[in-house]
Short mmCIF file of C-alpha atoms in Angstrom, two decimals:
data_model
loop_
_atom_site.label_atom_id
_atom_site.label_comp_id
_atom_site.label_asym_id
_atom_site.label_seq_id
_atom_site.Cartn_x
_atom_site.Cartn_y
_atom_site.Cartn_z
CA MET C 1417 14.40 15.81 30.82
CA LEU C 1418 16.59 18.53 29.90
CA THR C 1419 17.96 19.52 32.96
CA SER C 1420 19.84 16.15 32.78
CA ILE C 1421 21.13 16.60 29.21
CA PRO C 1422 25.32 18.12 30.14
CA ARG C 1423 25.25 21.96 28.49
CA ARG C 1424 27.85 20.34 25.74
CA SER C 1425 25.50 17.99 24.64
CA LEU C 1426 22.77 20.25 24.11
CA LEU C 1427 25.35 23.04 22.27
CA THR C 1428 26.80 20.03 20.23
CA ALA C 1429 22.79 19.40 19.37
CA GLY C 1430 21.87 22.35 18.46
CA LEU C 1431 25.09 22.76 16.37
CA LEU C 1432 24.05 19.80 14.80
CA LEU C 1433 20.59 21.13 14.05
CA SER C 1434 21.84 24.69 12.62
CA GLY C 1435 24.84 23.19 10.73
CA ALA C 1436 21.88 20.84 8.65
CA LEU C 1437 19.27 23.43 8.32
CA ILE C 1438 21.76 25.87 7.19
CA LEU C 1439 22.82 23.22 4.67
CA SER C 1440 19.31 22.80 3.11
CA ALA C 1441 20.11 25.87 1.72
CA CYS C 1442 23.49 27.32 0.89
CA SER C 1443 26.01 26.16 -1.72
CA PRO C 1444 30.09 26.51 -1.77
CA ALA C 1445 31.65 29.89 -0.70
CA PRO C 1446 33.79 31.09 -4.49
CA VAL C 1447 37.16 30.06 -3.10
CA ALA C 1448 38.90 33.38 -1.76
CA ARG C 1449 41.56 35.42 -4.21
CA GLY C 1450 43.99 37.33 -3.36
CA VAL C 1451 45.23 37.98 -0.09
CA SER C 1452 43.20 40.19 2.88
CA ASP C 1453 45.97 40.42 6.08
CA PRO C 1454 44.88 43.93 7.52
CA TYR C 1455 45.97 42.28 10.84
CA GLU C 1456 50.37 42.09 9.41
CA LEU C 1457 51.52 43.91 12.48
CA GLU C 1458 49.93 41.79 14.74
CA ASN C 1459 50.30 38.53 12.95
CA ARG C 1460 54.00 38.62 11.93
CA ALA C 1461 54.66 38.99 15.74
CA ARG C 1462 53.24 35.96 16.25
CA HIS C 1463 54.72 34.54 13.35
CA ALA C 1464 58.11 35.29 15.52
CA ASP C 1465 56.75 33.83 18.29
CA ASN C 1466 55.99 30.50 16.57
CA GLN C 1467 59.25 30.01 15.00
CA ALA C 1468 61.08 30.26 17.96
CA ILE C 1469 58.91 28.01 19.96
CA GLU C 1470 59.17 25.41 16.46
CA ARG C 1471 62.80 26.33 17.11
CA ASN C 1472 63.79 25.73 20.53
CA LEU C 1473 60.06 23.58 22.07
CA ILE C 1474 58.76 21.90 19.40
CA LYS C 1475 61.20 20.78 17.26
CA PRO C 1476 64.18 19.42 20.06
CA VAL C 1477 60.92 17.29 21.76
CA THR C 1478 59.76 15.68 18.77
CA GLY C 1479 63.37 15.00 17.54
CA ARG C 1480 63.74 12.92 20.72
CA PHE C 1481 60.48 10.59 19.07
CA GLY C 1482 62.58 9.53 16.00
CA SER C 1483 62.70 12.83 12.56
CA GLY C 1484 62.09 9.98 10.28
CA ASP C 1485 63.02 7.86 7.00
CA GLY C 1486 64.85 10.78 5.27
CA GLY C 1487 62.23 11.89 3.28
CA SER C 1488 61.36 11.01 -0.37
CA GLY C 1489 64.78 13.56 -2.08
CA ASP C 1490 62.63 16.07 -3.63
CA GLY C 1491 61.84 18.39 -0.59
CA ALA C 1492 58.51 16.92 0.77
CA PRO C 1493 59.33 15.88 5.16
CA ALA C 1494 60.42 13.41 5.73
CA ARG C 1495 58.03 10.21 6.70
CA PRO C 1496 57.90 9.92 10.85
CA THR C 1497 58.41 6.53 12.00
CA GLY C 1498 58.91 4.72 15.56
CA VAL C 1499 57.29 6.39 18.24
CA ARG C 1500 56.33 9.46 17.04
CA ARG C 1501 54.57 7.81 14.53
CA GLY C 1502 52.68 6.28 17.00
CA LEU C 1503 51.59 9.70 18.56
CA ILE C 1504 50.67 11.34 15.02
CA ASN C 1505 48.94 7.45 14.27
CA PHE C 1506 47.18 9.08 17.76
CA ALA C 1507 46.70 12.08 17.29
CA SER C 1508 45.02 11.34 14.06
CA ASN C 1509 42.84 8.49 15.10
CA LEU C 1510 40.98 10.81 17.84
CA ASP C 1511 40.10 13.43 14.95
CA MET C 1512 38.16 10.72 13.18
CA PRO C 1513 34.85 10.89 15.09
CA GLY C 1514 34.93 14.64 14.96
CA ALA C 1515 35.54 14.63 10.99
CA ALA C 1516 32.42 11.51 10.69
CA VAL C 1517 30.48 14.84 12.23
CA ASN C 1518 31.76 17.27 9.48
CA LYS C 1519 30.89 14.67 6.76
CA LEU C 1520 27.61 14.38 7.91
CA LEU C 1521 27.06 17.75 8.18
CA GLN C 1522 28.07 18.50 4.64
CA ALA C 1523 26.36 15.81 3.48
CA ARG C 1524 28.24 13.36 2.51
CA PRO C 1525 27.42 9.82 4.45
CA GLY C 1526 29.28 7.69 2.21
CA ASP C 1527 32.62 9.67 4.18
CA ALA C 1528 30.83 10.02 6.88
CA LEU C 1529 30.62 5.91 7.27
CA VAL C 1530 34.20 5.02 6.12
CA ASN C 1531 35.45 7.89 9.13
CA THR C 1532 33.60 5.59 11.49
CA ALA C 1533 34.17 2.59 10.32
CA ARG C 1534 38.22 3.38 10.92
CA PHE C 1535 38.12 5.02 14.11
CA VAL C 1536 36.39 1.32 15.06
CA VAL C 1537 39.19 -0.22 13.29
CA ASN C 1538 41.83 1.67 14.42
CA SER C 1539 40.61 1.91 18.10
CA THR C 1540 40.71 -1.88 18.65
CA VAL C 1541 43.31 -3.70 16.47
CA GLY C 1542 45.11 -0.45 15.95
CA VAL C 1543 45.75 -0.35 19.61
CA ALA C 1544 44.01 2.74 20.83
CA GLY C 1545 44.88 3.93 17.34
CA PHE C 1546 48.79 3.82 18.01
CA PHE C 1547 48.72 1.60 14.76
CA ASP C 1548 46.94 2.27 11.54
CA PRO C 1549 45.54 -0.90 10.16
CA ALA C 1550 42.81 0.37 8.55
CA THR C 1551 44.15 1.82 5.81
CA SER C 1552 45.52 -1.49 4.47
CA PHE C 1553 41.25 -2.22 5.04
CA GLY C 1554 40.60 0.31 2.70
CA LEU C 1555 39.31 2.73 5.12
CA PRO C 1556 41.86 5.87 4.20
CA ALA C 1557 40.57 8.67 6.17
CA ARG C 1558 38.16 11.13 4.53
CA ASP C 1559 40.25 13.80 6.10
CA THR C 1560 38.20 17.52 6.89
CA ASP C 1561 36.93 20.15 9.84
CA PHE C 1562 34.80 22.68 10.66
CA GLY C 1563 36.47 25.04 8.81
CA GLU C 1564 35.90 22.58 4.83
CA THR C 1565 32.05 22.12 6.71
CA LEU C 1566 31.78 26.49 7.09
CA TYR C 1567 32.27 26.87 2.92
CA THR C 1568 30.46 24.38 1.84
CA TRP C 1569 27.70 26.17 3.18
CA GLY C 1570 28.66 29.36 1.31
CA ALA C 1571 30.09 31.17 4.65
CA GLY C 1572 33.86 33.24 3.19
CA GLU C 1573 37.56 32.79 3.87
CA GLY C 1574 37.83 36.03 6.17
CA ASP C 1575 41.20 37.71 7.15
CA TYR C 1576 44.04 35.98 7.34
CA LEU C 1577 45.06 35.29 10.42
CA GLU C 1578 48.10 34.21 12.46
CA LEU C 1579 47.62 31.68 15.57
CA PRO C 1580 49.40 31.53 18.94
CA VAL C 1581 51.28 27.74 18.46
CA LEU C 1582 49.14 26.01 15.71
CA GLY C 1583 50.17 29.17 12.96
CA PRO C 1584 48.51 30.32 9.70
CA SER C 1585 45.16 30.04 9.75
CA THR C 1586 41.72 32.17 8.02
CA GLU C 1587 39.20 33.22 10.71
CA ARG C 1588 36.92 30.69 8.83
CA ASP C 1589 38.82 28.01 10.38
CA ALA C 1590 40.11 29.75 13.45
CA PHE C 1591 36.21 29.31 14.22
CA GLY C 1592 36.27 25.97 12.70
CA ARG C 1593 38.64 24.74 15.44
CA VAL C 1594 36.76 26.02 18.08
CA VAL C 1595 33.64 24.42 16.51
CA ASP C 1596 35.39 21.22 16.00
CA LEU C 1597 36.59 21.03 19.43
CA ALA C 1598 32.89 21.27 20.81
CA ILE C 1599 31.33 18.70 18.45
CA ASN C 1600 34.07 16.04 18.74
CA PRO C 1601 32.29 12.99 20.40
CA VAL C 1602 35.59 11.57 21.45
CA GLY C 1603 35.38 15.13 24.21
CA TYR C 1604 32.16 13.20 25.74
CA LEU C 1605 33.63 9.73 26.35
CA PHE C 1606 36.12 9.85 28.82
CA GLN C 1607 36.11 12.09 32.49
CA SER C 1608 39.36 13.04 34.31
CA PRO C 1609 42.33 11.87 34.57
CA GLU C 1610 41.70 9.73 31.24
CA SER C 1611 40.43 12.82 29.48
CA THR C 1612 43.48 15.03 30.39
CA TYR C 1613 45.87 11.60 29.43
CA ILE C 1614 44.30 11.35 26.25
CA SER C 1615 44.17 15.08 25.46
CA GLY C 1616 48.37 14.86 26.16
CA LEU C 1617 48.86 12.16 23.53
CA GLY C 1618 46.84 13.78 21.51
CA LEU C 1619 48.29 17.27 21.75
CA ALA C 1620 51.58 15.46 21.35
CA GLY C 1621 50.81 13.61 17.98
CA THR C 1622 49.68 16.82 17.13
CA LEU C 1623 52.91 18.56 17.22
CA ALA C 1624 54.81 15.66 15.95
CA ARG C 1625 53.49 16.05 12.86
CA PRO C 1626 55.60 16.92 9.61
CA GLY C 1627 55.37 21.16 8.95
CA ASP C 1628 51.31 20.82 6.92
CA TYR C 1629 53.29 23.70 4.64
CA PRO C 1630 57.69 22.24 5.76
CA GLY C 1631 60.50 24.79 5.11
CA LEU C 1632 59.20 27.78 5.48
CA ALA C 1633 60.95 28.87 8.15
CA ASP C 1634 63.99 28.28 6.19
CA GLY C 1635 63.09 29.49 3.38
CA ALA C 1636 61.68 26.40 0.86
CA VAL C 1637 59.22 28.51 -0.86
CA GLY C 1638 59.42 32.01 -2.62
CA GLY C 1639 63.50 31.75 -2.56
CA ASP C 1640 65.34 35.11 -1.65
CA ALA C 1641 62.16 37.82 -2.84
CA LEU C 1642 60.10 37.42 0.65
CA ASP C 1643 60.37 37.17 4.17
CA SER C 1644 58.70 34.03 6.48
CA TYR C 1645 56.23 35.94 7.10
CA THR C 1646 55.25 36.34 3.50
CA ARG C 1647 55.84 33.00 2.33
CA THR C 1648 54.47 31.29 5.31
CA ARG C 1649 50.75 32.95 4.50
CA ASN C 1650 50.70 33.11 0.36
CA ASP C 1651 52.00 29.18 1.19
CA TYR C 1652 48.53 28.79 3.96
CA LEU C 1653 46.35 30.47 1.67
CA THR C 1654 47.54 28.80 -1.94
CA ARG C 1655 47.42 25.84 -0.09
CA ARG C 1656 43.90 25.64 1.40
CA ARG C 1657 42.28 26.85 -1.44
CA ALA C 1658 43.42 23.92 -3.80
CA GLN C 1659 42.24 21.22 -0.59
CA LEU C 1660 39.25 23.18 -0.69
CA ARG C 1661 38.28 22.43 -4.57
CA ARG C 1662 39.49 19.03 -5.10
CA ARG C 1663 36.53 18.40 -1.87
#
């Protein structure tokens, strides 16, 4: 009976059904141009807070896990090693079931199958995802998110946002982050306290990842011509739009 089904499961099923119906009628949105930043004052305040959090909390903590191998010498961040690499692998593995669902919603069943197989291999052979044998088995991650799913359905980018702790985003991607939490099957597999431990390790792995847009706080992008906030915003939008064009 429907009354015995958890409300979150009904929500997820509704999202999946709605997504399938929308997908059948829509085409990808045009990749946006220019910058829409009507919340700049609020965004700048959050940007300053995020820089302080990264400088005083995230970097000192994640630095204890191992900083990496020194990078490639071309400005790219060092590749994490040791415990830090394991935490990043664990967090990435937790994302795979949600990525598989998103690939289905994007009408890419082949990629969904690869993500599912990758999750199974790394969760077993890879010791709960702390190691990544799936890549060497020919199962590279087909990363995606609900923000990209909305893009494939024709949803526009919206305004630029700087999110607390999470950093640069857009209205479309910010909404996508919330939906990603709801549609990831991992959230339904574990009860407390196991779910709390898993979420904590996943958060640690997410924070341990090298920045998706490295060097922004230090002025590596844009030289002295632009302030840190403007560099961060422009670089995020450029990279995110290029990412969507490639997929």
